[in-house]
Coordinates of C-alpha atoms in Angstrom, one line a residue:
Chain A
M1 CA -34.7 15.0 -5.9
I2 CA -31.5 13.2 -6.8
I3 CA -29.5 12.3 -9.9
K4 CA -30.6 8.7 -10.7
R5 CA -28.5 8.1 -13.7
I6 CA -25.7 9.7 -15.6
K7 CA -24.6 9.3 -19.2
L8 CA -21.4 10.6 -20.5
H9 CA -20.1 10.7 -24.0
N10 CA -16.5 11.9 -24.8
W11 CA -16.4 13.6 -21.5
K12 CA -12.7 13.7 -20.4
N13 CA -11.6 10.1 -19.5
F14 CA -15.0 8.7 -20.5
Q15 CA -15.6 7.8 -24.0
S16 CA -18.9 6.5 -23.3
C17 CA -20.4 5.4 -20.0
E18 CA -23.8 5.1 -18.3
V19 CA -24.3 4.5 -14.6
D20 CA -27.1 4.4 -12.0
L21 CA -26.4 6.6 -8.9
S22 CA -28.0 6.4 -5.5
E23 CA -28.4 8.9 -2.6
R24 CA -25.0 8.0 -1.3
C25 CA -22.3 7.1 -3.8
F26 CA -18.7 6.1 -3.2
I27 CA -16.6 6.7 -6.4
I28 CA -13.4 4.7 -6.4
G29 CA -10.6 3.9 -8.8
A30 CA -6.9 3.9 -9.1
N31 CA -5.0 7.3 -9.3
A32 CA -5.8 9.0 -12.6
A33 CA -8.8 6.8 -13.2
G34 CA -11.0 9.9 -13.5
K35 CA -12.8 10.2 -10.2
S36 CA -12.5 13.9 -10.3
N37 CA -13.4 14.1 -13.9
F38 CA -16.5 12.1 -13.3
I39 CA -17.8 14.4 -10.7
D40 CA -16.7 17.3 -12.8
A41 CA -19.5 16.5 -15.3
L42 CA -21.9 17.5 -12.6
R43 CA -19.9 20.6 -11.7
F44 CA -20.1 21.5 -15.4
L45 CA -23.9 21.4 -15.2
R46 CA -23.8 23.5 -12.1
D47 CA -21.5 26.0 -13.9
I48 CA -23.9 26.4 -16.7
S49 CA -26.8 27.0 -14.4
K50 CA -25.2 29.2 -11.8
Q51 CA -25.6 33.0 -11.7
A52 CA -23.1 34.6 -14.0
G53 CA -22.4 31.1 -15.4
G54 CA -23.4 29.8 -18.7
L55 CA -22.1 27.3 -21.2
Q56 CA -19.3 29.2 -22.8
S57 CA -17.7 30.2 -19.4
A58 CA -18.0 26.6 -18.1
V59 CA -16.3 25.4 -21.2
E60 CA -13.6 28.2 -20.9
D61 CA -13.1 27.5 -17.3
R62 CA -12.0 24.0 -18.4
D63 CA -9.6 25.4 -21.0
G64 CA -11.9 24.7 -23.9
I65 CA -13.6 21.9 -25.4
T66 CA -10.4 20.3 -26.7
K67 CA -9.4 19.7 -23.0
I68 CA -12.8 18.3 -22.3
R69 CA -13.2 15.9 -25.2
C70 CA -12.1 12.4 -24.6
L71 CA -8.7 11.4 -25.8
A72 CA -10.1 8.0 -26.8
A73 CA -12.8 9.8 -28.9
R74 CA -11.3 9.3 -32.3
T75 CA -13.7 10.3 -35.0
S76 CA -16.6 11.4 -32.8
T77 CA -16.3 15.2 -32.2
N78 CA -19.2 15.9 -29.9
V79 CA -19.3 15.9 -26.1
S80 CA -22.6 15.0 -24.4
I81 CA -24.0 14.7 -20.8
T82 CA -27.3 13.2 -19.9
V83 CA -28.7 13.1 -16.4
D84 CA -32.0 11.5 -15.3
L85 CA -33.5 12.9 -12.1
G86 CA -36.0 11.4 -9.7
E87 CA -37.0 10.9 -6.1
P88 CA -34.7 8.6 -4.2
T89 CA -37.4 6.3 -3.1
E90 CA -39.4 6.0 -6.2
D91 CA -38.6 4.3 -9.5
N92 CA -40.2 6.9 -11.7
L93 CA -38.2 9.8 -13.0
T94 CA -39.0 13.4 -12.8
W95 CA -36.7 15.1 -15.3
S96 CA -34.1 14.1 -18.0
Y97 CA -31.7 16.6 -19.3
H98 CA -29.5 16.1 -22.4
L99 CA -26.8 18.4 -23.6
D100 CA -24.7 17.7 -26.7
I101 CA -22.0 20.2 -27.7
Q102 CA -19.3 20.6 -30.2
H103 CA -16.4 22.9 -31.0
T104 CA -17.1 25.9 -33.2
G105 CA -14.9 28.7 -34.5
G106 CA -11.2 28.5 -34.5
G107 CA -8.7 30.1 -36.8
I108 CA -9.3 33.8 -36.7
M109 CA -12.7 33.1 -35.2
R110 CA -13.0 32.8 -31.4
S111 CA -12.9 29.1 -30.3
Q112 CA -16.2 28.4 -28.7
V113 CA -18.8 25.6 -28.4
K114 CA -22.2 25.3 -30.0
I115 CA -25.1 23.2 -29.0
L116 CA -26.0 20.3 -31.2
K117 CA -28.8 19.2 -28.9
E118 CA -30.4 20.3 -25.7
Q119 CA -33.3 18.5 -24.5
V120 CA -35.4 18.6 -21.3
F121 CA -37.9 15.9 -20.8
S122 CA -40.6 16.4 -18.1
Y123 CA -42.0 13.2 -16.8
A124 CA -44.9 14.9 -15.0
S125 CA -46.2 16.3 -18.3
N126 CA -44.8 13.5 -20.4
E127 CA -43.2 15.8 -23.1
F128 CA -40.1 17.6 -24.0
V129 CA -40.3 21.1 -22.5
C130 CA -37.2 22.0 -24.4
D131 CA -36.2 20.3 -27.6
R132 CA -33.4 22.1 -29.5
N133 CA -31.6 20.4 -32.4
A134 CA -28.9 22.1 -34.5
Q135 CA -29.8 19.9 -37.4
K136 CA -33.5 20.9 -37.4
E137 CA -34.8 23.8 -39.4
D138 CA -35.9 26.3 -36.7
E139 CA -36.5 30.0 -37.3
D140 CA -35.8 30.8 -33.6
E141 CA -32.2 29.4 -33.8
D142 CA -29.1 30.7 -35.4
E143 CA -25.4 30.1 -34.9
E144 CA -25.5 32.7 -32.0
T145 CA -28.5 31.3 -30.1
L146 CA -26.9 27.9 -30.3
K147 CA -24.1 29.1 -28.0
Y148 CA -26.3 29.5 -25.1
T149 CA -28.3 26.8 -23.3
H150 CA -31.9 27.3 -22.3
L151 CA -30.8 26.1 -18.9
E152 CA -28.9 29.3 -18.3
Q153 CA -31.6 31.7 -19.5
V154 CA -34.3 32.5 -17.1
N155 CA -36.8 33.3 -19.9
A156 CA -36.2 30.0 -21.7
N157 CA -36.1 27.8 -18.6
R158 CA -39.4 28.9 -17.1
K159 CA -41.0 25.4 -17.8
F160 CA -38.0 23.6 -16.0
R161 CA -36.8 26.2 -13.5
D162 CA -36.8 23.4 -10.9
L163 CA -34.1 21.7 -12.9
Q164 CA -31.9 24.9 -13.1
V165 CA -32.1 25.4 -9.3
F166 CA -31.3 21.8 -8.8
F167 CA -28.2 22.1 -10.8
Q168 CA -27.3 25.4 -9.3
N169 CA -27.4 23.8 -5.8
I170 CA -24.8 21.2 -6.6
E171 CA -22.0 21.8 -4.3
Y172 CA -18.4 20.7 -4.9
L173 CA -16.6 20.3 -1.6
N174 CA -12.8 20.0 -1.4
V175 CA -11.9 21.8 1.8
I176 CA -8.4 23.2 1.4
P177 CA -7.2 24.3 4.9
Q178 CA -4.5 26.6 3.5
L179 CA -7.3 28.5 1.7
V180 CA -9.3 29.0 4.8
R181 CA -6.3 30.3 6.6
E182 CA -5.1 32.5 3.9
S183 CA -8.1 33.2 1.8
S184 CA -6.7 36.4 0.2
S185 CA -3.2 35.3 -0.6
M186 CA -3.7 32.4 -2.8
V187 CA -3.8 32.5 -6.6
Q188 CA -7.4 32.6 -7.8
S189 CA -8.6 29.2 -8.9
Y190 CA -10.6 29.1 -12.1
S191 CA -14.0 29.3 -10.5
K192 CA -14.0 31.0 -7.3
E193 CA -16.5 29.1 -5.1
D194 CA -15.1 25.8 -6.2
Y195 CA -12.6 25.3 -3.4
Y196 CA -14.7 25.5 -0.5
G197 CA -12.0 27.1 1.8
R198 CA -11.8 30.3 -0.1
N199 CA -15.1 31.7 0.7
F200 CA -16.1 29.6 3.7
L201 CA -15.8 32.4 6.1
E202 CA -17.4 34.9 3.8
K203 CA -20.3 32.4 3.5
L204 CA -20.6 32.1 7.2
A205 CA -20.7 36.0 7.5
K206 CA -23.7 36.2 5.1
M207 CA -25.8 33.6 6.9
N208 CA -28.8 34.4 9.1
E209 CA -27.5 34.6 12.6
R210 CA -30.0 32.3 14.2
I211 CA -29.4 29.5 11.6
R212 CA -25.6 29.9 11.9
N213 CA -25.8 29.6 15.6
S214 CA -27.9 26.5 15.4
Y215 CA -25.4 25.0 13.0
F216 CA -22.4 25.8 15.2
K217 CA -24.3 24.3 18.1
K218 CA -24.4 21.0 16.2
I219 CA -20.9 21.2 15.0
N220 CA -19.7 21.9 18.6
E221 CA -21.4 18.7 19.7
F222 CA -19.5 16.7 17.1
L223 CA -16.2 18.5 17.7
K224 CA -16.5 17.7 21.4
I225 CA -16.2 14.0 20.5
A226 CA -13.7 14.2 17.6
V227 CA -11.5 17.0 18.8
P228 CA -12.1 17.1 22.5
Q229 CA -9.5 19.9 23.3
L230 CA -11.5 22.4 21.3
E231 CA -14.4 24.0 22.8
E232 CA -17.0 26.7 22.1
L233 CA -16.5 27.0 18.4
R234 CA -18.2 30.2 17.3
F235 CA -18.3 32.8 14.6
I236 CA -16.9 36.3 15.2
K237 CA -15.9 39.4 13.4
D238 CA -12.8 41.2 14.4
E239 CA -12.5 45.1 14.7
M240 CA -12.0 45.4 11.0
G241 CA -15.2 43.3 10.4
V242 CA -13.3 40.4 9.0
P243 CA -15.0 37.2 9.8
H244 CA -13.3 34.4 11.8
I245 CA -14.1 31.2 13.5
E246 CA -12.8 31.0 17.0
A247 CA -12.6 28.3 19.6
R248 CA -11.2 27.7 23.0
F249 CA -8.2 25.4 23.0
M250 CA -8.1 23.8 26.4
H251 CA -4.8 23.1 28.1
W252 CA -3.3 23.5 31.6
R253 CA -4.9 26.9 32.2
A254 CA -8.4 26.4 33.5
K255 CA -10.1 28.5 30.7
G256 CA -7.6 27.4 27.9
S257 CA -6.9 30.0 25.3
K258 CA -8.7 31.4 22.3
Q259 CA -7.6 30.4 18.9
Q260 CA -8.8 31.3 15.4
E261 CA -8.9 29.5 12.0
A262 CA -5.2 30.3 11.3
Q263 CA -4.2 28.3 14.3
F264 CA -6.6 25.3 13.7
S265 CA -5.1 22.1 12.5
D266 CA -5.6 21.0 8.9
G267 CA -7.9 18.1 10.1
T268 CA -10.0 20.4 12.3
L269 CA -10.6 22.8 9.5
R270 CA -11.5 20.1 7.0
L271 CA -13.8 18.5 9.6
I272 CA -15.6 21.8 10.3
G273 CA -15.9 22.5 6.5
F274 CA -17.4 19.1 5.9
L275 CA -19.8 19.2 8.7
F276 CA -20.9 22.6 7.8
A277 CA -21.6 21.7 4.2
L278 CA -23.4 18.5 5.1
I279 CA -25.7 20.3 7.3
D280 CA -26.2 23.3 5.2
S281 CA -26.7 21.9 1.8
N282 CA -29.9 20.3 0.6
G283 CA -28.8 19.5 -2.8
V284 CA -26.2 17.3 -4.4
I285 CA -22.8 17.4 -2.6
L286 CA -19.6 16.3 -4.3
L287 CA -17.2 15.4 -1.6
E288 CA -13.5 14.9 -2.7
E289 CA -11.5 12.5 -0.6
P290 CA -12.8 13.4 2.7
E291 CA -10.2 11.1 4.3
I292 CA -7.3 13.6 3.8
N293 CA -6.0 14.9 7.0
L294 CA -8.5 13.0 9.2
H295 CA -7.8 10.3 11.7
S296 CA -8.9 6.8 10.5
G297 CA -11.1 6.6 13.6
I298 CA -13.1 9.6 12.4
I299 CA -13.2 8.3 8.8
T300 CA -14.7 4.8 9.8
Q301 CA -17.6 6.9 11.3
L302 CA -18.2 8.9 8.2
P303 CA -20.4 6.6 6.2
E304 CA -22.8 6.2 9.0
F305 CA -22.8 9.8 9.9
I306 CA -23.6 10.7 6.3
A307 CA -26.4 8.2 6.1
K308 CA -27.8 9.7 9.4
I309 CA -27.6 13.3 8.0
Q310 CA -29.4 12.1 4.8
R311 CA -32.1 10.6 6.8
S312 CA -32.7 13.6 8.8
K313 CA -34.9 16.3 7.4
K314 CA -32.1 18.8 7.2
G315 CA -29.2 18.0 5.0
A316 CA -27.8 16.7 1.7
G317 CA -30.2 15.0 -0.7
Q318 CA -27.4 13.2 -2.5
I319 CA -23.7 12.8 -1.7
L320 CA -21.1 11.6 -4.1
I321 CA -17.8 10.8 -2.4
T322 CA -14.5 10.1 -4.2
T323 CA -12.3 8.1 -1.9
H324 CA -9.3 5.7 -1.6
S325 CA -9.9 5.1 2.0
Y326 CA -10.0 1.6 3.4
D327 CA -11.5 2.8 6.7
M328 CA -14.4 4.4 4.9
L329 CA -15.2 1.5 2.6
A330 CA -14.7 -1.1 5.4
N331 CA -18.1 0.0 6.8
Q332 CA -20.4 -3.0 6.3
G333 CA -23.4 -0.9 5.8
I334 CA -22.2 0.2 2.3
S335 CA -24.0 -1.6 -0.5
S336 CA -22.3 -2.8 -3.6
K337 CA -24.8 -0.8 -5.5
E338 CA -23.6 2.4 -3.9
V339 CA -20.0 2.0 -5.1
I340 CA -19.1 3.2 -8.4
L341 CA -15.9 1.7 -9.8
L342 CA -13.7 3.4 -12.4
Q343 CA -11.3 1.4 -14.4
N344 CA -8.7 2.6 -17.0
T345 CA -8.8 1.0 -20.4
S346 CA -7.1 2.1 -23.6
E347 CA -10.5 3.1 -24.8
G348 CA -11.1 5.5 -21.9
T349 CA -12.3 4.8 -18.4
T350 CA -15.2 2.4 -17.8
V351 CA -17.8 3.1 -15.1
N352 CA -19.7 0.4 -13.3
R353 CA -21.5 -0.2 -10.1
V354 CA -19.6 -2.8 -8.0
S355 CA -22.8 -4.8 -7.9
D356 CA -22.4 -5.2 -11.7
V357 CA -18.8 -6.3 -11.8
D358 CA -18.6 -10.1 -12.0
E359 CA -15.2 -10.3 -10.4
I360 CA -16.0 -8.2 -7.4
R361 CA -19.6 -8.9 -6.7
P362 CA -18.8 -12.5 -5.4
I363 CA -16.3 -11.1 -2.9
V364 CA -18.9 -8.9 -1.3
E365 CA -21.5 -11.7 -1.5
A366 CA -19.1 -14.0 0.3
G367 CA -19.2 -11.6 3.2
L368 CA -16.1 -9.5 2.9
S369 CA -16.4 -5.7 3.1
I370 CA -16.4 -3.4 0.0
A371 CA -13.0 -2.3 1.1
D372 CA -11.5 -5.8 0.9
A373 CA -13.3 -6.3 -2.4
V374 CA -12.4 -3.2 -4.3
I375 CA -9.1 -1.8 -3.0
P376 CA -7.1 -4.8 -4.1
F377 CA -8.9 -4.6 -7.4
T378 CA -8.1 -1.0 -8.0
K379 CA -4.6 -0.9 -6.9
P380 CA -1.9 -0.9 -9.7
K381 CA -1.0 -4.5 -10.7
N382 CA 2.6 -4.3 -9.9
I383 CA 2.7 -1.8 -7.2
E384 CA 5.1 -3.8 -5.2
K385 CA 7.8 -3.2 -7.8
M386 CA 7.8 0.4 -6.5
S387 CA 10.2 -0.7 -3.8
Q388 CA 12.4 -2.3 -6.3
L389 CA 13.2 1.0 -8.2
S390 CA 16.6 2.1 -8.2
L391 CA 17.3 5.5 -6.5
E392 CA 20.6 6.0 -8.1
F393 CA 20.8 9.4 -9.8
Chain B
M1 CA -7.7 -19.6 -15.3
K2 CA -9.0 -16.7 -13.2
I3 CA -8.3 -16.9 -9.5
Y4 CA -8.1 -14.8 -6.3
I5 CA -5.0 -15.0 -4.1
V6 CA -4.9 -14.4 -0.4
G7 CA -1.8 -13.7 1.4
E8 CA -0.9 -12.2 4.8
D9 CA 1.8 -9.8 3.5
D10 CA 3.7 -8.8 0.4
V11 CA 6.2 -11.7 0.9
T12 CA 3.4 -14.2 1.1
C13 CA 1.8 -12.9 -2.0
A14 CA 5.0 -12.8 -3.9
I15 CA 5.5 -16.5 -2.9
I16 CA 2.0 -17.5 -4.1
K17 CA 2.6 -15.6 -7.5
R18 CA 5.9 -17.4 -8.0
I19 CA 4.5 -20.8 -7.3
L20 CA 1.6 -20.1 -9.7
N21 CA 4.0 -19.0 -12.3
H22 CA 6.1 -22.1 -11.7
C23 CA 3.1 -24.4 -12.2
S24 CA 1.5 -22.7 -15.1
T25 CA 1.4 -19.5 -17.2
D26 CA -2.4 -19.8 -17.5
F27 CA -3.3 -18.0 -14.2
E28 CA -4.8 -14.6 -14.3
I29 CA -5.0 -13.1 -10.8
I30 CA -8.1 -11.1 -10.3
S31 CA -7.0 -9.6 -7.1
E32 CA -5.0 -10.0 -4.0
L33 CA -7.2 -10.3 -0.9
P34 CA -7.8 -9.0 1.6
A35 CA -7.0 -5.3 1.3
R36 CA -5.0 -5.6 4.6
G37 CA -3.1 -8.6 5.6
G38 CA -3.2 -10.1 9.0
Q39 CA -7.0 -10.7 8.8
I40 CA -6.8 -14.0 7.0
K41 CA -7.9 -16.2 9.8
S42 CA -10.9 -14.1 10.7
K43 CA -12.1 -14.0 7.1
I44 CA -11.6 -17.7 6.2
N45 CA -15.2 -18.7 5.9
E46 CA -15.7 -15.8 3.5
F47 CA -12.8 -16.9 1.3
N48 CA -14.2 -20.4 1.4
K49 CA -17.6 -19.2 0.2
L50 CA -15.9 -17.0 -2.5
A51 CA -14.2 -20.1 -3.9
T52 CA -17.6 -21.3 -5.2
V53 CA -17.2 -18.6 -7.9
Y54 CA -13.5 -18.5 -8.8
P55 CA -10.7 -20.6 -7.2
V56 CA -9.1 -19.0 -4.2
V57 CA -5.5 -19.7 -3.4
L58 CA -4.5 -18.9 0.1
L59 CA -1.2 -19.1 1.9
T60 CA -0.9 -18.6 5.6
D61 CA 1.7 -19.2 8.3
L62 CA 1.4 -22.0 10.8
D63 CA 0.8 -20.8 14.3
A64 CA 3.4 -22.2 16.7
T65 CA 0.7 -23.9 18.8
T66 CA -1.3 -25.9 16.3
C67 CA -0.5 -28.5 13.6
A68 CA -1.5 -27.7 10.1
P69 CA -4.6 -30.0 9.5
Q70 CA -6.0 -29.0 12.9
L71 CA -5.6 -25.3 12.0
L72 CA -7.8 -25.9 8.9
T73 CA -10.6 -27.9 10.7
D74 CA -10.6 -25.1 13.4
L75 CA -11.0 -22.4 10.9
I76 CA -13.6 -24.0 8.6
P77 CA -15.9 -26.3 10.7
T78 CA -18.3 -26.5 7.9
G79 CA -15.7 -28.1 5.4
K80 CA -13.6 -26.8 2.7
N81 CA -14.8 -26.0 -0.8
N82 CA -12.9 -27.8 -3.6
Q83 CA -11.8 -24.7 -5.3
F84 CA -10.5 -23.2 -2.1
I85 CA -6.8 -24.0 -2.2
F86 CA -5.7 -23.6 1.4
N87 CA -1.9 -23.7 2.2
I88 CA -0.1 -23.5 5.3
A89 CA 3.6 -22.7 5.3
V90 CA 5.6 -24.5 7.9
D91 CA 6.4 -22.5 9.8
E92 CA 6.4 -19.5 7.6
G93 CA 7.0 -18.3 4.0
E94 CA 10.6 -17.5 4.9
A95 CA 11.2 -21.1 5.8
W96 CA 10.2 -22.1 2.3
L97 CA 12.6 -19.5 0.8
M98 CA 15.5 -20.7 3.0
A99 CA 14.7 -24.3 2.0
D100 CA 16.5 -23.5 -1.2
R101 CA 19.6 -23.4 1.0
E102 CA 22.2 -22.9 -1.6
R103 CA 20.6 -20.0 -3.5
F104 CA 19.4 -18.3 -0.3
A105 CA 22.8 -18.5 1.2
K106 CA 24.3 -17.0 -1.9
F107 CA 21.6 -14.3 -2.0
A108 CA 22.1 -13.5 1.7
G109 CA 25.8 -13.5 1.5
V110 CA 26.2 -16.2 4.1
S111 CA 27.8 -19.7 4.1
I112 CA 25.5 -22.5 3.3
E113 CA 26.1 -24.0 6.7
S114 CA 24.6 -21.0 8.3
I115 CA 21.1 -22.2 7.2
P116 CA 20.0 -25.2 9.1
L117 CA 19.2 -28.5 7.3
S118 CA 15.7 -29.9 7.2
T119 CA 14.7 -32.7 9.3
Q120 CA 11.8 -35.3 9.6
K121 CA 9.4 -34.2 12.2
K122 CA 6.0 -35.6 13.2
Q123 CA 3.4 -32.8 13.3
G124 CA 0.8 -34.9 15.1
G125 CA -0.2 -37.0 12.0
R126 CA 1.0 -40.5 11.5
K127 CA 3.6 -39.7 8.9
A128 CA 6.8 -37.8 9.7
L129 CA 7.2 -34.8 7.4
T130 CA 10.4 -33.1 6.1
E131 CA 10.7 -29.4 7.1
M132 CA 13.3 -26.9 7.7
D133 CA 14.5 -27.0 11.3
F134 CA 14.8 -23.7 13.0
N135 CA 15.0 -23.1 16.7
Y136 CA 12.4 -20.3 16.5
K137 CA 10.3 -18.6 13.9
S138 CA 12.0 -18.6 10.6
S139 CA 11.6 -14.9 9.9
M140 CA 13.1 -14.2 13.3
F141 CA 16.0 -16.5 12.5
L142 CA 16.5 -14.6 9.2
T143 CA 16.4 -11.1 10.6
H144 CA 18.0 -11.6 14.0
E145 CA 20.6 -14.3 13.3
L146 CA 21.3 -15.2 9.7
I147 CA 21.6 -11.6 8.4
K148 CA 24.2 -10.7 11.0
K149 CA 26.6 -13.2 9.2
S150 CA 25.9 -11.6 5.9
N151 CA 28.7 -9.9 3.9
K152 CA 26.2 -7.8 1.9
S153 CA 26.1 -4.5 3.8
E154 CA 23.2 -3.2 1.7
L155 CA 21.0 -6.2 2.5
V156 CA 22.0 -6.1 6.2
K157 CA 20.7 -2.5 6.4
Q158 CA 17.4 -3.5 4.6
L159 CA 16.7 -6.5 6.8
T160 CA 18.0 -5.6 10.3
P161 CA 15.2 -4.4 12.4
K162 CA 15.5 -1.1 14.2
E163 CA 14.8 -1.2 17.9
G164 CA 11.2 -1.6 18.5
A165 CA 10.4 -2.9 15.0
A166 CA 9.6 -6.4 14.1
K167 CA 11.1 -6.3 10.7
G168 CA 13.8 -4.4 8.9
P169 CA 13.0 -1.0 7.3
E170 CA 13.1 -2.3 3.8
Y171 CA 12.4 -5.9 4.5
N172 CA 10.1 -6.5 1.5
T173 CA 12.4 -4.5 -0.8
G174 CA 15.2 -6.8 0.3
I175 CA 13.5 -10.1 0.1
L176 CA 11.2 -9.8 -2.9
P177 CA 14.0 -9.9 -5.5
F178 CA 15.0 -13.4 -4.2
I179 CA 11.5 -14.7 -4.6
V180 CA 11.1 -13.4 -8.2
E181 CA 14.6 -14.0 -9.5
N182 CA 16.5 -16.6 -7.5
W183 CA 14.2 -19.0 -5.7
N184 CA 14.3 -22.5 -7.0
I185 CA 11.0 -24.0 -6.0
E186 CA 12.0 -27.6 -6.9
E187 CA 15.1 -27.4 -4.8
A188 CA 13.2 -25.9 -1.9
C189 CA 10.5 -28.7 -2.1
K190 CA 13.1 -31.2 -1.3
N191 CA 13.4 -29.6 2.1
S192 CA 9.8 -28.7 2.7
D193 CA 6.8 -31.0 2.4
S194 CA 4.4 -28.2 3.0
L195 CA 5.8 -26.4 0.0
N196 CA 5.7 -29.5 -2.1
R197 CA 2.1 -30.0 -1.1
M198 CA 1.1 -26.5 -2.1
V199 CA 2.8 -27.0 -5.6
N200 CA 0.9 -30.3 -6.0
R201 CA -2.4 -28.7 -5.0
I202 CA -1.9 -25.9 -7.6
K203 CA -0.9 -28.5 -10.3
S204 CA -4.0 -30.5 -9.6
L205 CA -6.1 -27.4 -9.8
I206 CA -5.1 -26.8 -13.4
A207 CA -5.5 -30.5 -14.2

C-alpha cells in the first residue's frame, strides 16, 4: 500500500495543496520552499499512530498548533491533512484518512488542539468506518474525547488497524553521522527515533541475528563497490555489551586494520544507514537529501538502485526523497510524474507534479533531463548577485 | 513574452539577459537552461524541439575550427525552428564585451589602445564581416594579456588565473558588473557583426 494522494490545508508553508504521489517521489524546491515541512505532514501522522504517540504529543513536539498553522492562513484557523491510500499498480483506493484540528484552550487553560473532524473511509466496505465531527451532536463525544484521535486508540481503530500500522511504519531517514558516532552525547531531539543515527546501533542490536547477518551480507556487497577499502562490515558487541559496527580498513598491511563506526567517514556512515533502511523497511520511507556527504558517482546510481529495491520483494513500498542534487535528477529514468515541485508564493507554497507545470513539462518532453528542467527553475532568480555582495564589515 | 535562455556560463547568460533588456522590457525569462553549462552543443536538438512551445534564446561561442553557419547546420541537421534564436558569439562573449572598447578599457583600467581594433574578415561566406581581431581566444587575451596592464589591483586579483586554472578565482564577480552596468551594446555592435545580428534577431522576435 502507498500514499496515492495528499491534501494539506494550513499545514506549515502550505495554505492549501493537493498532489498525487507515486511509489518513488522526488521532492524538489528552493531552500526554504518547504520540502521538509511537506514530508513532516506524513511524520505527523506517524507520530499520532506510533506507540506512546498521539495527537497532543505530535502537536507539542512541533511546538504547538501556532507553529504548524500556515502563516498565509489569514482567517482560516483549522489545520487539516487528508491522505488517500491504495495499491501502487491499481487505480482504486483502499483507504482515505482525513484529520481536521484546531487550537483549544489558552489563557489559564492548557493550550491544546481539538479535533474538528476525523474520518476514515474504507473503500473495501464503501463506508466511513470512522466519522467524527465536532459540530455534530454526539453523546459519545465531549471536549475531552475530541482531544484524541481514534487512530491512536486501539479500541477505536479496530476497523482500520491496517491504517494505523501503515502510518506507524512511516520512517523518516536523515542519517546524521555525528549521532551514530556519539549517540549519547548529543542533545535529545524532539522525537527520539527521528534522526536515524541516534538509535541505529541500538536497532541493529535488537534485530534477529539471522536477518541482521543477511542484511549485512547485502550491504557488504554494495560497499565493496562503493567504498572498496572497507571490507567485512559486521555487527559486534564490545565487552560492555555496547553495540558497534566494525569493518576492516584495507591498507599496506595484508590484513588491514579494524575500525569501528567512530572512525568511519561521514559518507560511509550515511551510506550504510540508507542501505540498511532501504532494505529493512517495508512501508513509507522519507529520505532527506541523500546526496549529502556522498560522491556524485554514487548519487547518480541511487535512483536506479531505489527502483530496483522497490521492485524486489523486500524493501520499501514507497520512498519520498527530498533533494537538490543534479546528479540524482539527471537520471533519465525519472518520470516528470515522479517529481513534486514546491514553489514559494506570498500565499504559501504551491505543490505540483512537474508533469503538471506548463513551463517545465515541455523541457522534459523535448528530451532534456529532469535535472536540466527543474534545477534552473527552482534556483533563486538573482543568485548570481551573490558574488556581487560587498564583504566590507 | 515568456522565453527560455540557454547560455554556457554565467557570463554568457548575463550577456543574453542584458541584450534582452536592451531590446525590450517585455521578456520574462522562465529559466536558464541547461542546469550545467558546457552541454549546450550536445543538447541542441532538445532546445530546438523546446522552442516549439516557448521561444528559446541561445548563445554559444564559436569553435575555433568551424565557421558560424556551418556550426549551426552541423548541430541541427533537421533544420531550425523559427522560435529557436540561435546565436554564436565570434569568437566568444568576451569579444563582444571588449567590442565596446572605450568603456571596457575604462572598466579594466587599461588604455584604449591595449584593446585591438575590429577588422573585416571573411568567415567562409561571401560577405566579409566585421569582428574584433584577437590573436587568440578573446577570454585568454583578457585574462592573460590585457589584465596584466590594468591599474585596478582588485580586478587584477579577480581575473588573473592561478596556476592550473583556466580563469581567475573571481572571474564572474569581476566581469558581471561590466555587463550589467557599463556595457554599451550599440557601441559594441559597431565592432561586431555577430553581436549586431543577435540584437536584430531578438528585435524581430518581438516584432
